[in-house]
Tab-separated table of C-alpha atoms and ligand atoms in Angstrom:
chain	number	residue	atom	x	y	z
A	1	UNK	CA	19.143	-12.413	-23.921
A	2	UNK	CA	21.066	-15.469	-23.167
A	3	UNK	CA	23.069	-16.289	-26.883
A	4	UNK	CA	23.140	-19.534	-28.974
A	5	UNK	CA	26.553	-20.208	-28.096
A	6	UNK	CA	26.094	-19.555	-24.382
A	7	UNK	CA	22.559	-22.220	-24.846
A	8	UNK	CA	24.603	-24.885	-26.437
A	9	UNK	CA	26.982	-24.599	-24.368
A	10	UNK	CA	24.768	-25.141	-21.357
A	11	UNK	CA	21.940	-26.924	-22.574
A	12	UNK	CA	23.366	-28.671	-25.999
A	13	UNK	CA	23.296	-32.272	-25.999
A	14	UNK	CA	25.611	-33.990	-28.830
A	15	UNK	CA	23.610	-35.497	-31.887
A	16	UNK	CA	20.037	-34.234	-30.213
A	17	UNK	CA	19.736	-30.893	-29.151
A	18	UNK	CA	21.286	-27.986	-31.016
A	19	UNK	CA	20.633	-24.843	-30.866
A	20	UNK	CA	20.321	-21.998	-33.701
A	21	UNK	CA	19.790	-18.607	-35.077
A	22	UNK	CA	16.158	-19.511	-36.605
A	23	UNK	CA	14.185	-17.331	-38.975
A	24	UNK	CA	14.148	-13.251	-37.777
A	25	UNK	CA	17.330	-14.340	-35.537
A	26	UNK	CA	15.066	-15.621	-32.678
A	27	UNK	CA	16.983	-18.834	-30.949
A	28	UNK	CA	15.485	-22.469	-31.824
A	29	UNK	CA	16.146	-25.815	-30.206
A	30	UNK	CA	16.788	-28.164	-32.840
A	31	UNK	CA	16.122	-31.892	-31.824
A	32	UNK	CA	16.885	-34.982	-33.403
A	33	UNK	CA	16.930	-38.643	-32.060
A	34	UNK	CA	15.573	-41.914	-33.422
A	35	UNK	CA	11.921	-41.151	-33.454
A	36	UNK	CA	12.024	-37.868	-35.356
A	37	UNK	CA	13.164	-34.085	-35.626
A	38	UNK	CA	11.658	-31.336	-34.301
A	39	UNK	CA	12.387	-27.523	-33.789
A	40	UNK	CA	11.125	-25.487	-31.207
A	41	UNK	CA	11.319	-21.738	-31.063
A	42	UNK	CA	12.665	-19.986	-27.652
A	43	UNK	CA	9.969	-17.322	-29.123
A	44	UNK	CA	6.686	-18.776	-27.322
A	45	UNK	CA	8.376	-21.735	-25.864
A	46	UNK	CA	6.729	-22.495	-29.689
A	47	UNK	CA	7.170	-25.868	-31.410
A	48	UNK	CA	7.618	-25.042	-34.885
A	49	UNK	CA	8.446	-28.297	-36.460
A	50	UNK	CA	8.154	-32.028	-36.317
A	51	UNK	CA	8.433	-34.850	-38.492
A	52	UNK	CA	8.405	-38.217	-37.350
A	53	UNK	CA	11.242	-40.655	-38.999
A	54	UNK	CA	10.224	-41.907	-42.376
A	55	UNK	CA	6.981	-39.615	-42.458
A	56	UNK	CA	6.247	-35.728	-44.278
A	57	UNK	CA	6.438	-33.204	-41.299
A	58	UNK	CA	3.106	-33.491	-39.097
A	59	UNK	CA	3.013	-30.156	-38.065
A	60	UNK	CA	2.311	-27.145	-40.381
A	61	UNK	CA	3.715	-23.409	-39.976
A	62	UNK	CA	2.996	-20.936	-42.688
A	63	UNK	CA	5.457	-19.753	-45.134
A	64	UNK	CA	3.964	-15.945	-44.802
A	65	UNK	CA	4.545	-16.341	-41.026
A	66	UNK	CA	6.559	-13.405	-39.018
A	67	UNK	CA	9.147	-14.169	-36.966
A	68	UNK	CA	9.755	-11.247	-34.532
A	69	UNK	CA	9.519	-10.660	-30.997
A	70	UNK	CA	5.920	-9.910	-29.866
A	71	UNK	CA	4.482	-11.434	-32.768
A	72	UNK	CA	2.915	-14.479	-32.594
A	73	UNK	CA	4.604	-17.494	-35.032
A	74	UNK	CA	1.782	-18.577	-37.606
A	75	UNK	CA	1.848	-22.072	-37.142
A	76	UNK	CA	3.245	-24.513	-35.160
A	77	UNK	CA	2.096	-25.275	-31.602
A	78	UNK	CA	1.401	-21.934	-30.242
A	79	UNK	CA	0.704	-21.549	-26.331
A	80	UNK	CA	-2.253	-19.834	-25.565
A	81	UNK	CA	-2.244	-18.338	-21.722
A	82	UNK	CA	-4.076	-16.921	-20.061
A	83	UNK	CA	-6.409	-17.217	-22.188
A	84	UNK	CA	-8.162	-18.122	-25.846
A	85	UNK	CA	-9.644	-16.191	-28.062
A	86	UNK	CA	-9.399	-12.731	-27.942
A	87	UNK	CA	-9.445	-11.046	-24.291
A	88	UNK	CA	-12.725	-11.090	-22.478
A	89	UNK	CA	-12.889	-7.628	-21.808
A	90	UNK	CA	-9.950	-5.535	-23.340
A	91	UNK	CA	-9.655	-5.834	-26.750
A	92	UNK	CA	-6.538	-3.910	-27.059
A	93	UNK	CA	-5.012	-6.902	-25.495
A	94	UNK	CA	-3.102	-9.465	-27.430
A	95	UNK	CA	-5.658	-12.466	-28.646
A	96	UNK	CA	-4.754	-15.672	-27.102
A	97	UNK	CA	-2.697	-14.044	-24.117
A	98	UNK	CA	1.107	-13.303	-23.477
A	99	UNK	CA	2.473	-16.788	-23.299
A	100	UNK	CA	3.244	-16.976	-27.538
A	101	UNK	CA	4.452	-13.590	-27.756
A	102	UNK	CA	7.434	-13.790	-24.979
A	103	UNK	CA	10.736	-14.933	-25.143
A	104	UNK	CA	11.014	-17.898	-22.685
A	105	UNK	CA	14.298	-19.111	-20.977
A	106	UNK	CA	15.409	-22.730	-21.096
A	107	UNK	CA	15.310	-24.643	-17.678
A	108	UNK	CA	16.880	-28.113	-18.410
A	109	UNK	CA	17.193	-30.273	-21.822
A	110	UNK	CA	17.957	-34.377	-21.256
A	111	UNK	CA	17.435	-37.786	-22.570
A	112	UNK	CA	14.281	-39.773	-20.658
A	113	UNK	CA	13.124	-43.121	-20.556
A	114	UNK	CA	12.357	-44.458	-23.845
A	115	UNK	CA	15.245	-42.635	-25.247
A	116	UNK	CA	12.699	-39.526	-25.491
A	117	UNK	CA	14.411	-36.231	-26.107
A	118	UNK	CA	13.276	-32.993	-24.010
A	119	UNK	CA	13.596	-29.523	-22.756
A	120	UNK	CA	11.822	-27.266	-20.477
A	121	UNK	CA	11.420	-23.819	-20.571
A	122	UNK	CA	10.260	-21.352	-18.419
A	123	UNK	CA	8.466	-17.694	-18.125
A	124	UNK	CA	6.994	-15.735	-14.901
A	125	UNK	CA	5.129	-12.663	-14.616
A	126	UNK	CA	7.173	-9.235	-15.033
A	127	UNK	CA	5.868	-5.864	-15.397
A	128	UNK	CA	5.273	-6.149	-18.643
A	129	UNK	CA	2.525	-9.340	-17.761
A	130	UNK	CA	1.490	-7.545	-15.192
A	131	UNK	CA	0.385	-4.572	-17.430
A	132	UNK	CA	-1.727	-7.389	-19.032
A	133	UNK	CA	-2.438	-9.465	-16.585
A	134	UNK	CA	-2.462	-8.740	-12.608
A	135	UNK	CA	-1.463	-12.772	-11.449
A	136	UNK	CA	1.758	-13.512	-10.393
A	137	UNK	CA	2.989	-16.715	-11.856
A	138	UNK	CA	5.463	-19.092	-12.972
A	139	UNK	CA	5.117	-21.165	-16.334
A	140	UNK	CA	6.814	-24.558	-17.882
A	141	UNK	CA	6.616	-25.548	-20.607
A	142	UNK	CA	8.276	-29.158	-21.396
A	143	UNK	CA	8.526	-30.330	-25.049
A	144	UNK	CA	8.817	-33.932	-24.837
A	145	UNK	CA	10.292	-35.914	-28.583
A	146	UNK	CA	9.536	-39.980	-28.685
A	147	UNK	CA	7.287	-42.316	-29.826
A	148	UNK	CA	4.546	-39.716	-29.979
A	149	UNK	CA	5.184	-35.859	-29.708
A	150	UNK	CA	4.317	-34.344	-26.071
A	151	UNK	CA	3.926	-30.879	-24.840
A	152	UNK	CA	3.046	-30.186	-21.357
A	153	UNK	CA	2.299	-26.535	-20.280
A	154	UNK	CA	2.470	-26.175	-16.183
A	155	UNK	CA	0.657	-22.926	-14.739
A	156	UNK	CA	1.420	-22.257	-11.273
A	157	UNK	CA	-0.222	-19.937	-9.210
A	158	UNK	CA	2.605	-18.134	-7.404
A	159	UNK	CA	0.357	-15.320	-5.513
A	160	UNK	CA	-2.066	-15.251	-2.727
A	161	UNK	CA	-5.324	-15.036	-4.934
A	162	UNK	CA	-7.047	-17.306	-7.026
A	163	UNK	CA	-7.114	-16.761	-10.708
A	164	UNK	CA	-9.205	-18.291	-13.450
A	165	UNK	CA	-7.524	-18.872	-16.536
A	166	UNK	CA	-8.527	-20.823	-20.130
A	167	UNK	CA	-5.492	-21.484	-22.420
A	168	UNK	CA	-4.727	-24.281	-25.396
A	169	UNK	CA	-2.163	-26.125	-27.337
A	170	UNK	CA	-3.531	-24.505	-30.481
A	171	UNK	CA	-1.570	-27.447	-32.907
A	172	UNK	CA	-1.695	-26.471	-36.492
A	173	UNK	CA	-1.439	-30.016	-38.403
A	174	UNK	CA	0.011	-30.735	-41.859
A	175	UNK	CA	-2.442	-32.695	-44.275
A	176	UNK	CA	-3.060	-33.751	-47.794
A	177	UNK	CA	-5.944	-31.274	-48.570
A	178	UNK	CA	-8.672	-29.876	-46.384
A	179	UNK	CA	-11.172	-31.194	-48.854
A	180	UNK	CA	-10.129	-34.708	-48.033
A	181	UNK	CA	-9.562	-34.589	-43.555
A	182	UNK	CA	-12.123	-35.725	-41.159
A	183	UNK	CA	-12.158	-35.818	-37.407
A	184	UNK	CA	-13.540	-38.538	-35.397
A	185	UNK	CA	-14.237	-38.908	-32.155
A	186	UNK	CA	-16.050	-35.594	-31.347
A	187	UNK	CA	-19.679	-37.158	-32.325
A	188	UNK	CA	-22.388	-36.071	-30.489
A	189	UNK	CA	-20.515	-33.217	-28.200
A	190	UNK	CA	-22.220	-29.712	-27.684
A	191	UNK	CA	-19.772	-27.192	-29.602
A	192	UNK	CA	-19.691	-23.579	-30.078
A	193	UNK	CA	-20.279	-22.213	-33.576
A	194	UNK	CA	-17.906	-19.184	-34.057
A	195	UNK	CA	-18.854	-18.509	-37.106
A	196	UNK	CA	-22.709	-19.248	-36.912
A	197	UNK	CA	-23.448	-16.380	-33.882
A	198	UNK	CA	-21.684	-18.608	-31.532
A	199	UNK	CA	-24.655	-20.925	-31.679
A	200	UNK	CA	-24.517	-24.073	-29.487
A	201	UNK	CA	-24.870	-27.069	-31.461
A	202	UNK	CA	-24.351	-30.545	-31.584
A	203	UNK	CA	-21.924	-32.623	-33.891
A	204	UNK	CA	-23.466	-34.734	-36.041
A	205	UNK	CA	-21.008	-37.446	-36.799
A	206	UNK	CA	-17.569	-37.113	-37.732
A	207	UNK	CA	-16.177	-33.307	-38.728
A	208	UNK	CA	-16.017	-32.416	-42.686
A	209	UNK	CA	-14.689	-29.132	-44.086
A	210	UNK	CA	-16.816	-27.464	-46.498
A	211	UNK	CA	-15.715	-23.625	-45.583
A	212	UNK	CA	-14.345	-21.379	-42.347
A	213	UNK	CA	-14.975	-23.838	-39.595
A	214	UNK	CA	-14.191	-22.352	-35.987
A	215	UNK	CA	-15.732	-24.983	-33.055
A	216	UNK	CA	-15.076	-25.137	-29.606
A	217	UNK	CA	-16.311	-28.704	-28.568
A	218	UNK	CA	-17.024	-28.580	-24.842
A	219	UNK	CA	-16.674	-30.799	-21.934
A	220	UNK	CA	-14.674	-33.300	-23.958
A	221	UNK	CA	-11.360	-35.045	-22.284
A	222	UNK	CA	-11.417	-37.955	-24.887
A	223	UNK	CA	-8.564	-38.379	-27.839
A	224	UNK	CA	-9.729	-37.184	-31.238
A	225	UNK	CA	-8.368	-38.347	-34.866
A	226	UNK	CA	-7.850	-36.797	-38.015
A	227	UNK	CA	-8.264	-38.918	-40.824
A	228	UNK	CA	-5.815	-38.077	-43.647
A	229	UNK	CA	-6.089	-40.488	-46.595
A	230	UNK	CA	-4.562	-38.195	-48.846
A	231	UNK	CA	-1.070	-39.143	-46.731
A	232	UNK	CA	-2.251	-42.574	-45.667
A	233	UNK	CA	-2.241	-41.278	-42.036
A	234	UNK	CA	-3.934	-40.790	-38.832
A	235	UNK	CA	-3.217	-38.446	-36.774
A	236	UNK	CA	-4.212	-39.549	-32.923
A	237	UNK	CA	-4.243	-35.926	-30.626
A	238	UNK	CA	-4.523	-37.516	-27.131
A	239	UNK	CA	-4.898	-35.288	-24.462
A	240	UNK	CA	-4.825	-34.437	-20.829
A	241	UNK	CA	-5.884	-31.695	-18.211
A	242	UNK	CA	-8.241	-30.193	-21.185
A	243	UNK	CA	-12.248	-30.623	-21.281
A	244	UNK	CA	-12.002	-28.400	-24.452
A	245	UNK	CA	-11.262	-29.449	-27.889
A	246	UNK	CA	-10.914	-26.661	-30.361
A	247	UNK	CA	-11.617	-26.958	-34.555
A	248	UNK	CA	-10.227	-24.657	-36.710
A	249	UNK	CA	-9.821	-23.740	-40.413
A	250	UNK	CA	-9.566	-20.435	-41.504
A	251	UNK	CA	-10.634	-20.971	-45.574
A	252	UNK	CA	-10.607	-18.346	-48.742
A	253	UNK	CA	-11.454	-15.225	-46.998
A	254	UNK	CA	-10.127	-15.514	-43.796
A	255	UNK	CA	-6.752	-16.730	-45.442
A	256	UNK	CA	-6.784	-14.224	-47.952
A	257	UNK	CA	-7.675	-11.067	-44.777
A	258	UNK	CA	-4.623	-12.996	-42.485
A	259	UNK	CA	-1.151	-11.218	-43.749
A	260	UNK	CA	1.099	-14.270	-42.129
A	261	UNK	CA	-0.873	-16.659	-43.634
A	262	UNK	CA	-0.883	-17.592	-48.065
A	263	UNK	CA	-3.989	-17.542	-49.438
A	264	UNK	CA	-4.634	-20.634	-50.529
A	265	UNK	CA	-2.449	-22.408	-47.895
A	266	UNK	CA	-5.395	-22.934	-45.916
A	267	UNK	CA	-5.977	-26.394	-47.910
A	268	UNK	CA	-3.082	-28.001	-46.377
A	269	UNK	CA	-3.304	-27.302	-42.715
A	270	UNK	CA	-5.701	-27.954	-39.884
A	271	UNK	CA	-5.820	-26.788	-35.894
A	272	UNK	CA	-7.048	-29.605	-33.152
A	273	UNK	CA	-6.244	-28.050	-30.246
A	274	UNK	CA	-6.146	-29.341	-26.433
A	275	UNK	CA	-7.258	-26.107	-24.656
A	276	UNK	CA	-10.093	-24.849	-21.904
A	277	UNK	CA	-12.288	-22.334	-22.929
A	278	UNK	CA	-15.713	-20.763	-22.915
A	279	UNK	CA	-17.617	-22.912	-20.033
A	280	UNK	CA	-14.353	-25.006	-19.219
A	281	UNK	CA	-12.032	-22.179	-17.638
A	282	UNK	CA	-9.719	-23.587	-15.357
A	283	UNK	CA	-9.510	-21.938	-11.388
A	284	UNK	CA	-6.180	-22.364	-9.622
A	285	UNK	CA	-5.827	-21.412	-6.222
A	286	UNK	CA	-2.686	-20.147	-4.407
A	287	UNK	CA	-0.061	-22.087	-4.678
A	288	UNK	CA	-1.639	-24.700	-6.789
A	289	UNK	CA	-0.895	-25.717	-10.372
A	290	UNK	CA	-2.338	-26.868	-13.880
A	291	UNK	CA	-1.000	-29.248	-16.475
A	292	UNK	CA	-2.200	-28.956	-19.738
A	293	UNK	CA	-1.114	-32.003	-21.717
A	294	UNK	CA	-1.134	-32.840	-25.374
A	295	UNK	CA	0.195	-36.043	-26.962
A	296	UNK	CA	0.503	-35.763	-30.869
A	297	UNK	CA	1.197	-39.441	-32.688
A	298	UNK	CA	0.166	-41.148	-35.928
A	299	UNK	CA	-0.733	-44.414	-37.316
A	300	UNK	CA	-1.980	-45.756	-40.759
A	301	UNK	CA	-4.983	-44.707	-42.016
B	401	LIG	O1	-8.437	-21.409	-32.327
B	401	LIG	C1	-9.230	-20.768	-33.284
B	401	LIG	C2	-9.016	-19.276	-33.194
B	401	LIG	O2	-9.480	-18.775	-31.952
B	401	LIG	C3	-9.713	-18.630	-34.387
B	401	LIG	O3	-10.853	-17.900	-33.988
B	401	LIG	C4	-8.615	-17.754	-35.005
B	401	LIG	O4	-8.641	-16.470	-34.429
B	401	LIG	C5	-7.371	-18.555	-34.623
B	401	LIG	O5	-7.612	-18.953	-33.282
B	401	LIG	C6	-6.052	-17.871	-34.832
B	401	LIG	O6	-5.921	-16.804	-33.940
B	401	LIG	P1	-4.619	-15.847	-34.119
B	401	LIG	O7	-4.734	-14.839	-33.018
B	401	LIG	O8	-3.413	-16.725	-33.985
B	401	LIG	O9	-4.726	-15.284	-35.520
């Protein structure tokens, strides 16, 4: 594996991108620029931090979380490929796919227009995704630091087969207290109850958390917000390539059964995430590619 020293001195860029031994020794990008700072593990291609300028950090990773290879980072903006939710058919497989629990490489780092700040990393099949999954492919992932917080994640269909895939941007947002979040903008959609029998239901005006609540809104492409007056902010999660919109908080038990995750900790976090699942799998033919866009920003509440 490619060391810190050999990334900065190849990818570093003076006063924005630094990179570090991070927690369990696995490399992270640190960024820094006039919007904001963020850190993004080489583990996962995983953003594990961000705070915009003059704001609390906006993105939440657990202080029980494991850092180790294999091991998915608890928190953060883990990438879920090829796909969400537990396997379909093999259990014994890792839940939410391979993509969080590699080591990625990093393809380029620069500064864009609107003095954003970003890098790109990279990951293709192996034997090792091949045990778990029989597609050849390449991956990018770009993590893009400006006015708003973007990730892009680029699935490219390198063999001569089609494969159907579902994967998210499973964002785990920072806010006051779970008692006092809502979500707008997901009124009236058919979701999937995960923790009502996977029931099909339909969202009766904006989302309240009263205990475990585990949703996958379908056939949605529009932005959603959270509402956080506890922190005076609003959290816009715009979105593209996705007709899937996943809601998740784990509460008492579920925290308490999770060993990466403190018990009561989940009061103070929240996952929106830009994915396709359940009816919205996505099909890409040979040679063709996905991009799976989300665009994280806030605003007063
Ligand atoms: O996105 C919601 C969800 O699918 C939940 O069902 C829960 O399993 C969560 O993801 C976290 O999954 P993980 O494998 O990271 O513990």
């Amino acid at each position: 594996m490619i060391s810190v020293d050999q990334l900065n001195q190849q990818f570093g860029i003076a006063n924005q991108i630094t990179f570090k031994a991070g927690p369990g020794d696995l490399p992270v990008a640190e960024i820094a620029n006039r919007y904001a700072t963020a850190a993004v593990s080489l583990h996962g291609a995983q953003v594990i931090g961000y705070q915009p300028r003059g704001q609390v950090p906006l993105i939440w990773v657990s202080n029980f979380s494991d850092y180790r290879q294999g091991k998915a980072i608890r928190g953060g903006i883990p990438l879920c490929w090829p796909w969400f939710g537990p396997h379909p058919t093999d259990s014994s497989k890792p839940a939410h796919g391979l993509a969080r629990i590699t080591m990625w490489e990093v393809l380029s780092t620069g500064v864009m227009a609107e003095a954003r700040t970003e890098i790109r990393f990279g990951l293709r099949d192996d034997d090792a995704s091949r045990a778990l999954w029989p597609h050849p492919f390449v991956l990018e992932t770009v993590v893009s630091v400006g006015p708003d917080l973007r990730v892009e994640l680029i699935a490219r269909n390198t063999g001569d087969q089609s494969f159907t895939c579902g994967a998210a941007l499973h964002t785990y947002f920072a806010i006051s207290d779970i008692d006092h979040v809502s979500i707008h903008g997901l009124e009236n959609l058919t979701y999937i109850d995960k923790v009502d029998g996977d029931q099909r239901k339909t969202q009766q005006g904006p989302i309240t958390f009263t205990g475990e609540t585990d949703r996958i809104y379908l056939d949605i492409d529009d932005d959603c917000l959270i509402y956080d007056p506890g922190l005076r902010r609003r959290i816009r999660v715009a979105k593209a390539g996705s007709r899937t919109t996943v809601v998740w908080n784990p509460w008492i038990d579920k925290a308490q059964h999770m060993g990466d995750f403190g018990d009561d900790e989940y009061r103070t976090m929240l996952c929106v995430e830009t994915a396709n699942a359940a009816d919205d799998l996505i099909t890409i033919p040979p040679g063709g590619e996905h991009y799976l866009v989300t665009a994280i920003s806030t605003g007063p509440a």
